[in-house]
Amino acid sequence: MNGQALAPSYGEILQLDDLLGSARVHDEDVDSVLFLATHQSCEIFFAVMLRHLEAARTALDADDGPLAARRIAPLPRIVATLTGQFDGLATLSPAAFDAIRTELGSASGFQSAQFREVEYLCGLRDARFVNTVGFTEQDRARLRARLEERSVEGAYRDFAERCPDPAAVERVRGALIDFDEALAVWRARHAVLAERFLGGATGTAGSDGASYLWLAARRRVFPTAWAASS
C-alpha cells in the first residue's frame, strides 16, 4: 500500500457493527422491529436536535444571527422526517399494535428523557416531567441541568432586543417558528396515530393517549417568536 494507511470505510465511519448490534432490528417479530427501530431512530435524531439547538443558542449569545438561523434551519426537516415515520407505524394491524403494547408493559415514549431535554432547551419548561416514572437518576440530572441553563427562547429574546438589524432578527424568528410549527404537526400526527389504534383508551404507561397529544400539539416552545408576528 506504499506505506499509506487505508482510509476508514463507510461502515467504519458510521460504526455500523456497533450501531446495528445494538439496534432492535434482530427481534423475531417483524412488527416489533418496525416499532422499536422507529423509536430508536427518533432518539438519534433527538440527539442531533440537541446539538443544533445548543449551537444556535451559542450563536445568538454571540450576536451571530445568520449562524443561529443556519443551525435552526435543518430542525423542521428533521422533525418532518420523524413525522413521516408515523406513516410506517400506521401500517401495523390493530392486533400487532396491541401485542406490541402488551410487550411494552409500563414503558412509553412519554419516558423519552432526550425529548424532554429538547423541550427544556427550547424553553418549554414543565419541571414536573423530571419526576416521570421510568427516568433514571442520570436522566433526571440531565433534565435538572437543562432547567438551570439558558434556553434558546431566552437567547433569542435577548438577541432580538439588542440586535440593530431587523432583517437578521426576522430571519432567526422565521427559523424558530418553522421549527415550532413542525413540532406541532409532529404531535398532531402522533395524536392521529394514537386515535387510530387506541380510540379514547389510555396510552402506554397509563398516559391519556390521543387527548394528551392533541393538547400538547397546541403548545408553543418559542412564544416570543410567535408574539412578534402579531
mmCIF file of C-alpha atoms in Angstrom:
data_model
loop_
_atom_site.group_PDB
_atom_site.id
_atom_site.type_symbol
_atom_site.label_atom_id
_atom_site.label_comp_id
_atom_site.label_asym_id
_atom_site.label_seq_id
_atom_site.Cartn_x
_atom_site.Cartn_y
_atom_site.Cartn_z
ATOM 1 C CA MET A 1 0.000 0.000 0.000
ATOM 2 C CA ASN A 2 3.059 2.252 -0.441
ATOM 3 C CA GLY A 3 3.155 2.845 3.293
ATOM 4 C CA GLN A 4 -0.149 4.705 3.212
ATOM 5 C CA ALA A 5 -2.833 3.752 5.709
ATOM 6 C CA LEU A 6 -6.178 2.809 4.240
ATOM 7 C CA ALA A 7 -8.873 5.418 4.715
ATOM 8 C CA PRO A 8 -11.724 4.330 7.004
ATOM 9 C CA SER A 9 -14.521 2.561 5.176
ATOM 10 C CA TYR A 10 -18.166 3.642 5.117
ATOM 11 C CA GLY A 11 -19.065 1.060 7.737
ATOM 12 C CA GLU A 12 -16.183 2.065 9.982
ATOM 13 C CA ILE A 13 -17.019 5.775 9.816
ATOM 14 C CA LEU A 14 -20.632 5.074 10.753
ATOM 15 C CA GLN A 15 -19.613 2.420 13.307
ATOM 16 C CA LEU A 16 -22.216 0.157 11.737
ATOM 17 C CA ASP A 17 -21.134 -3.002 13.577
ATOM 18 C CA ASP A 18 -21.809 -1.322 16.921
ATOM 19 C CA LEU A 19 -24.897 0.511 15.693
ATOM 20 C CA LEU A 20 -26.636 -2.499 14.146
ATOM 21 C CA GLY A 21 -25.516 -4.707 17.004
ATOM 22 C CA SER A 22 -27.443 -2.557 19.474
ATOM 23 C CA ALA A 23 -30.333 -1.657 17.141
ATOM 24 C CA ARG A 24 -33.614 -3.504 17.692
ATOM 25 C CA VAL A 25 -33.593 -4.965 14.193
ATOM 26 C CA HIS A 26 -32.967 -8.588 15.145
ATOM 27 C CA ASP A 27 -36.169 -9.345 17.059
ATOM 28 C CA GLU A 28 -38.094 -12.382 15.909
ATOM 29 C CA ASP A 29 -41.314 -10.419 15.480
ATOM 30 C CA VAL A 30 -41.071 -8.238 12.358
ATOM 31 C CA ASP A 31 -43.771 -5.826 13.567
ATOM 32 C CA SER A 32 -41.758 -5.201 16.726
ATOM 33 C CA VAL A 33 -38.695 -4.493 14.598
ATOM 34 C CA LEU A 34 -40.576 -1.727 12.784
ATOM 35 C CA PHE A 35 -41.944 -0.250 16.006
ATOM 36 C CA LEU A 36 -38.744 -0.381 18.056
ATOM 37 C CA ALA A 37 -36.339 0.663 15.295
ATOM 38 C CA THR A 38 -38.577 3.645 14.524
ATOM 39 C CA HIS A 39 -38.321 4.816 18.111
ATOM 40 C CA GLN A 40 -34.581 4.226 18.210
ATOM 41 C CA SER A 41 -34.122 6.373 15.119
ATOM 42 C CA CYS A 42 -36.183 9.094 16.821
ATOM 43 C CA GLU A 43 -33.748 9.099 19.725
ATOM 44 C CA ILE A 44 -30.800 9.504 17.343
ATOM 45 C CA PHE A 45 -32.486 12.498 15.744
ATOM 46 C CA PHE A 46 -33.335 13.969 19.171
ATOM 47 C CA ALA A 47 -29.607 13.872 19.943
ATOM 48 C CA VAL A 48 -28.908 15.705 16.672
ATOM 49 C CA MET A 49 -31.572 18.292 17.509
ATOM 50 C CA LEU A 50 -29.958 18.950 20.879
ATOM 51 C CA ARG A 51 -26.591 19.630 19.246
ATOM 52 C CA HIS A 52 -28.155 22.087 16.782
ATOM 53 C CA LEU A 53 -30.123 23.878 19.487
ATOM 54 C CA GLU A 54 -27.034 24.252 21.649
ATOM 55 C CA ALA A 55 -25.104 25.660 18.686
ATOM 56 C CA ALA A 56 -27.962 28.060 17.864
ATOM 57 C CA ARG A 57 -28.037 29.325 21.449
ATOM 58 C CA THR A 58 -24.298 29.925 21.395
ATOM 59 C CA ALA A 59 -24.605 31.835 18.119
ATOM 60 C CA LEU A 60 -27.428 34.007 19.462
ATOM 61 C CA ASP A 61 -25.428 34.861 22.566
ATOM 62 C CA ALA A 62 -22.572 35.849 20.258
ATOM 63 C CA ASP A 63 -24.949 38.059 18.208
ATOM 64 C CA ASP A 64 -24.410 35.889 15.141
ATOM 65 C CA GLY A 65 -27.948 35.780 13.742
ATOM 66 C CA PRO A 66 -27.039 34.188 10.385
ATOM 67 C CA LEU A 67 -25.242 31.300 12.089
ATOM 68 C CA ALA A 68 -28.117 30.807 14.553
ATOM 69 C CA ALA A 69 -30.626 30.674 11.689
ATOM 70 C CA ARG A 70 -28.404 28.209 9.830
ATOM 71 C CA ARG A 71 -28.234 25.881 12.847
ATOM 72 C CA ILE A 72 -32.015 26.016 13.328
ATOM 73 C CA ALA A 73 -32.868 25.602 9.630
ATOM 74 C CA PRO A 74 -32.399 21.782 9.481
ATOM 75 C CA LEU A 75 -34.611 21.144 12.503
ATOM 76 C CA PRO A 76 -38.022 21.439 10.772
ATOM 77 C CA ARG A 77 -36.798 18.992 8.124
ATOM 78 C CA ILE A 78 -35.613 16.579 10.799
ATOM 79 C CA VAL A 79 -38.991 16.781 12.536
ATOM 80 C CA ALA A 80 -40.732 16.231 9.181
ATOM 81 C CA THR A 81 -38.667 13.054 8.800
ATOM 82 C CA LEU A 82 -39.854 11.882 12.215
ATOM 83 C CA THR A 83 -43.436 12.771 11.293
ATOM 84 C CA GLY A 84 -43.151 10.653 8.152
ATOM 85 C CA GLN A 85 -42.154 7.653 10.237
ATOM 86 C CA PHE A 86 -45.667 7.554 11.674
ATOM 87 C CA ASP A 87 -46.840 6.549 8.196
ATOM 88 C CA GLY A 88 -44.839 3.358 8.576
ATOM 89 C CA LEU A 89 -46.268 2.649 12.026
ATOM 90 C CA ALA A 90 -49.782 3.228 10.673
ATOM 91 C CA THR A 91 -49.366 0.096 8.523
ATOM 92 C CA LEU A 92 -49.378 -2.084 11.657
ATOM 93 C CA SER A 93 -52.548 -4.066 12.191
ATOM 94 C CA PRO A 94 -54.568 -3.380 15.370
ATOM 95 C CA ALA A 95 -53.666 -6.863 16.584
ATOM 96 C CA ALA A 96 -49.956 -6.255 16.029
ATOM 97 C CA PHE A 97 -50.137 -2.917 17.836
ATOM 98 C CA ASP A 98 -51.956 -4.499 20.777
ATOM 99 C CA ALA A 99 -49.325 -7.220 21.001
ATOM 100 C CA ILE A 100 -46.504 -4.682 20.981
ATOM 101 C CA ARG A 101 -48.290 -2.539 23.548
ATOM 102 C CA THR A 102 -48.674 -5.561 25.827
ATOM 103 C CA GLU A 103 -44.992 -6.387 25.424
ATOM 104 C CA LEU A 104 -44.017 -2.799 26.314
ATOM 105 C CA GLY A 105 -45.732 -3.031 29.681
ATOM 106 C CA SER A 106 -45.133 0.244 31.538
ATOM 107 C CA ALA A 107 -42.571 1.532 29.013
ATOM 108 C CA SER A 108 -43.658 4.537 26.943
ATOM 109 C CA GLY A 109 -42.366 7.198 24.592
ATOM 110 C CA PHE A 110 -43.538 9.549 27.348
ATOM 111 C CA GLN A 111 -40.315 8.437 29.062
ATOM 112 C CA SER A 112 -38.027 9.905 26.392
ATOM 113 C CA ALA A 113 -35.642 11.980 28.500
ATOM 114 C CA GLN A 114 -33.992 13.349 25.371
ATOM 115 C CA PHE A 115 -37.233 14.805 24.044
ATOM 116 C CA ARG A 116 -37.841 16.484 27.408
ATOM 117 C CA GLU A 117 -34.323 17.877 27.050
ATOM 118 C CA VAL A 118 -35.301 19.290 23.658
ATOM 119 C CA GLU A 119 -38.339 20.975 25.207
ATOM 120 C CA TYR A 120 -36.357 22.307 28.160
ATOM 121 C CA LEU A 121 -33.520 23.574 25.971
ATOM 122 C CA CYS A 122 -36.007 25.354 23.718
ATOM 123 C CA GLY A 123 -37.692 26.982 26.716
ATOM 124 C CA LEU A 124 -40.820 24.898 27.361
ATOM 125 C CA ARG A 125 -40.048 24.036 30.960
ATOM 126 C CA ASP A 126 -42.552 21.962 32.896
ATOM 127 C CA ALA A 127 -40.445 20.788 35.839
ATOM 128 C CA ARG A 128 -42.982 18.071 36.701
ATOM 129 C CA PHE A 129 -41.584 15.913 33.888
ATOM 130 C CA VAL A 130 -38.339 15.479 35.848
ATOM 131 C CA ASN A 131 -40.231 13.066 38.093
ATOM 132 C CA THR A 132 -41.523 10.915 35.243
ATOM 133 C CA VAL A 133 -41.657 7.266 36.290
ATOM 134 C CA GLY A 134 -39.031 5.306 34.377
ATOM 135 C CA PHE A 135 -36.380 8.019 34.274
ATOM 136 C CA THR A 136 -33.016 7.073 35.740
ATOM 137 C CA GLU A 137 -31.173 9.345 38.147
ATOM 138 C CA GLN A 138 -28.860 10.196 35.257
ATOM 139 C CA ASP A 139 -31.883 11.220 33.178
ATOM 140 C CA ARG A 140 -33.152 13.426 35.987
ATOM 141 C CA ALA A 141 -29.734 15.015 36.473
ATOM 142 C CA ARG A 142 -29.590 15.966 32.790
ATOM 143 C CA LEU A 143 -33.092 17.429 32.921
ATOM 144 C CA ARG A 144 -32.333 19.459 36.054
ATOM 145 C CA ALA A 145 -29.236 20.814 34.344
ATOM 146 C CA ARG A 146 -31.352 21.852 31.339
ATOM 147 C CA LEU A 147 -33.763 23.650 33.659
ATOM 148 C CA GLU A 148 -30.899 25.659 35.109
ATOM 149 C CA GLU A 149 -29.180 26.595 31.858
ATOM 150 C CA ARG A 150 -30.101 29.296 29.401
ATOM 151 C CA SER A 151 -32.872 28.454 26.939
ATOM 152 C CA VAL A 152 -32.912 29.143 23.216
ATOM 153 C CA GLU A 153 -36.086 31.167 23.807
ATOM 154 C CA GLY A 154 -34.223 33.367 26.285
ATOM 155 C CA ALA A 155 -31.234 33.725 23.991
ATOM 156 C CA TYR A 156 -33.498 34.730 21.102
ATOM 157 C CA ARG A 157 -35.421 37.253 23.208
ATOM 158 C CA ASP A 158 -32.200 38.986 24.305
ATOM 159 C CA PHE A 159 -30.774 38.859 20.794
ATOM 160 C CA ALA A 160 -33.926 40.429 19.334
ATOM 161 C CA GLU A 161 -33.819 43.244 21.890
ATOM 162 C CA ARG A 162 -30.238 44.277 21.217
ATOM 163 C CA CYS A 163 -29.751 43.444 17.523
ATOM 164 C CA PRO A 164 -29.747 46.590 15.362
ATOM 165 C CA ASP A 165 -30.595 44.635 12.198
ATOM 166 C CA PRO A 166 -34.349 43.851 11.927
ATOM 167 C CA ALA A 167 -33.722 41.563 8.947
ATOM 168 C CA ALA A 168 -31.349 39.401 10.989
ATOM 169 C CA VAL A 169 -33.881 39.155 13.807
ATOM 170 C CA GLU A 170 -36.642 38.248 11.369
ATOM 171 C CA ARG A 171 -34.530 35.509 9.807
ATOM 172 C CA VAL A 172 -33.963 33.874 13.195
ATOM 173 C CA ARG A 173 -37.595 34.360 14.190
ATOM 174 C CA GLY A 174 -38.794 32.683 10.999
ATOM 175 C CA ALA A 175 -36.473 29.721 11.565
ATOM 176 C CA LEU A 176 -37.754 29.294 15.136
ATOM 177 C CA ILE A 177 -41.384 29.433 14.030
ATOM 178 C CA ASP A 178 -40.742 26.884 11.275
ATOM 179 C CA PHE A 179 -39.281 24.517 13.858
ATOM 180 C CA ASP A 180 -42.084 25.149 16.342
ATOM 181 C CA GLU A 181 -44.709 24.582 13.653
ATOM 182 C CA ALA A 182 -43.056 21.319 12.631
ATOM 183 C CA LEU A 183 -43.200 20.134 16.244
ATOM 184 C CA ALA A 184 -46.928 20.928 16.367
ATOM 185 C CA VAL A 185 -47.519 18.921 13.175
ATOM 186 C CA TRP A 186 -45.449 16.038 14.582
ATOM 187 C CA ARG A 187 -47.527 15.965 17.761
ATOM 188 C CA ALA A 188 -50.783 16.172 15.786
ATOM 189 C CA ARG A 189 -49.730 13.276 13.534
ATOM 190 C CA HIS A 190 -48.835 11.315 16.645
ATOM 191 C CA ALA A 191 -52.295 12.077 18.059
ATOM 192 C CA VAL A 192 -53.983 10.810 14.899
ATOM 193 C CA LEU A 193 -51.943 7.604 15.075
ATOM 194 C CA ALA A 194 -52.916 7.156 18.729
ATOM 195 C CA GLU A 195 -56.581 7.608 17.833
ATOM 196 C CA ARG A 196 -56.204 5.048 15.066
ATOM 197 C CA PHE A 197 -55.061 2.347 17.474
ATOM 198 C CA LEU A 198 -56.423 3.466 20.849
ATOM 199 C CA GLY A 199 -59.553 5.480 20.190
ATOM 200 C CA GLY A 200 -60.318 7.064 23.542
ATOM 201 C CA ALA A 201 -58.395 4.469 25.559
ATOM 202 C CA THR A 202 -55.387 5.267 27.699
ATOM 203 C CA GLY A 203 -51.969 5.234 26.095
ATOM 204 C CA THR A 204 -48.835 3.360 27.056
ATOM 205 C CA ALA A 205 -47.770 3.680 30.704
ATOM 206 C CA GLY A 206 -51.268 4.913 31.566
ATOM 207 C CA SER A 207 -50.981 8.229 29.706
ATOM 208 C CA ASP A 208 -54.083 9.988 28.380
ATOM 209 C CA GLY A 209 -53.304 8.784 24.859
ATOM 210 C CA ALA A 210 -54.568 10.871 21.966
ATOM 211 C CA SER A 211 -56.177 13.536 24.148
ATOM 212 C CA TYR A 212 -52.834 14.353 25.770
ATOM 213 C CA LEU A 213 -51.135 14.532 22.380
ATOM 214 C CA TRP A 214 -53.776 16.884 20.974
ATOM 215 C CA LEU A 215 -53.299 19.217 23.934
ATOM 216 C CA ALA A 216 -49.523 19.012 23.533
ATOM 217 C CA ALA A 217 -49.846 19.991 19.862
ATOM 218 C CA ARG A 218 -51.147 23.384 20.963
ATOM 219 C CA ARG A 219 -48.014 24.179 22.937
ATOM 220 C CA ARG A 220 -45.555 26.678 21.513
ATOM 221 C CA VAL A 221 -41.941 26.343 22.559
ATOM 222 C CA PHE A 222 -40.974 29.816 21.283
ATOM 223 C CA PRO A 223 -43.831 32.129 22.374
ATOM 224 C CA THR A 224 -41.676 35.242 21.975
ATOM 225 C CA ALA A 225 -41.170 34.488 18.295
ATOM 226 C CA TRP A 226 -44.886 33.936 17.737
ATOM 227 C CA ALA A 227 -45.825 37.108 19.626
ATOM 228 C CA ALA A 228 -43.565 39.167 17.391
ATOM 229 C CA SER A 229 -45.665 38.207 14.355
ATOM 230 C CA SER A 230 -48.863 39.704 15.752
#
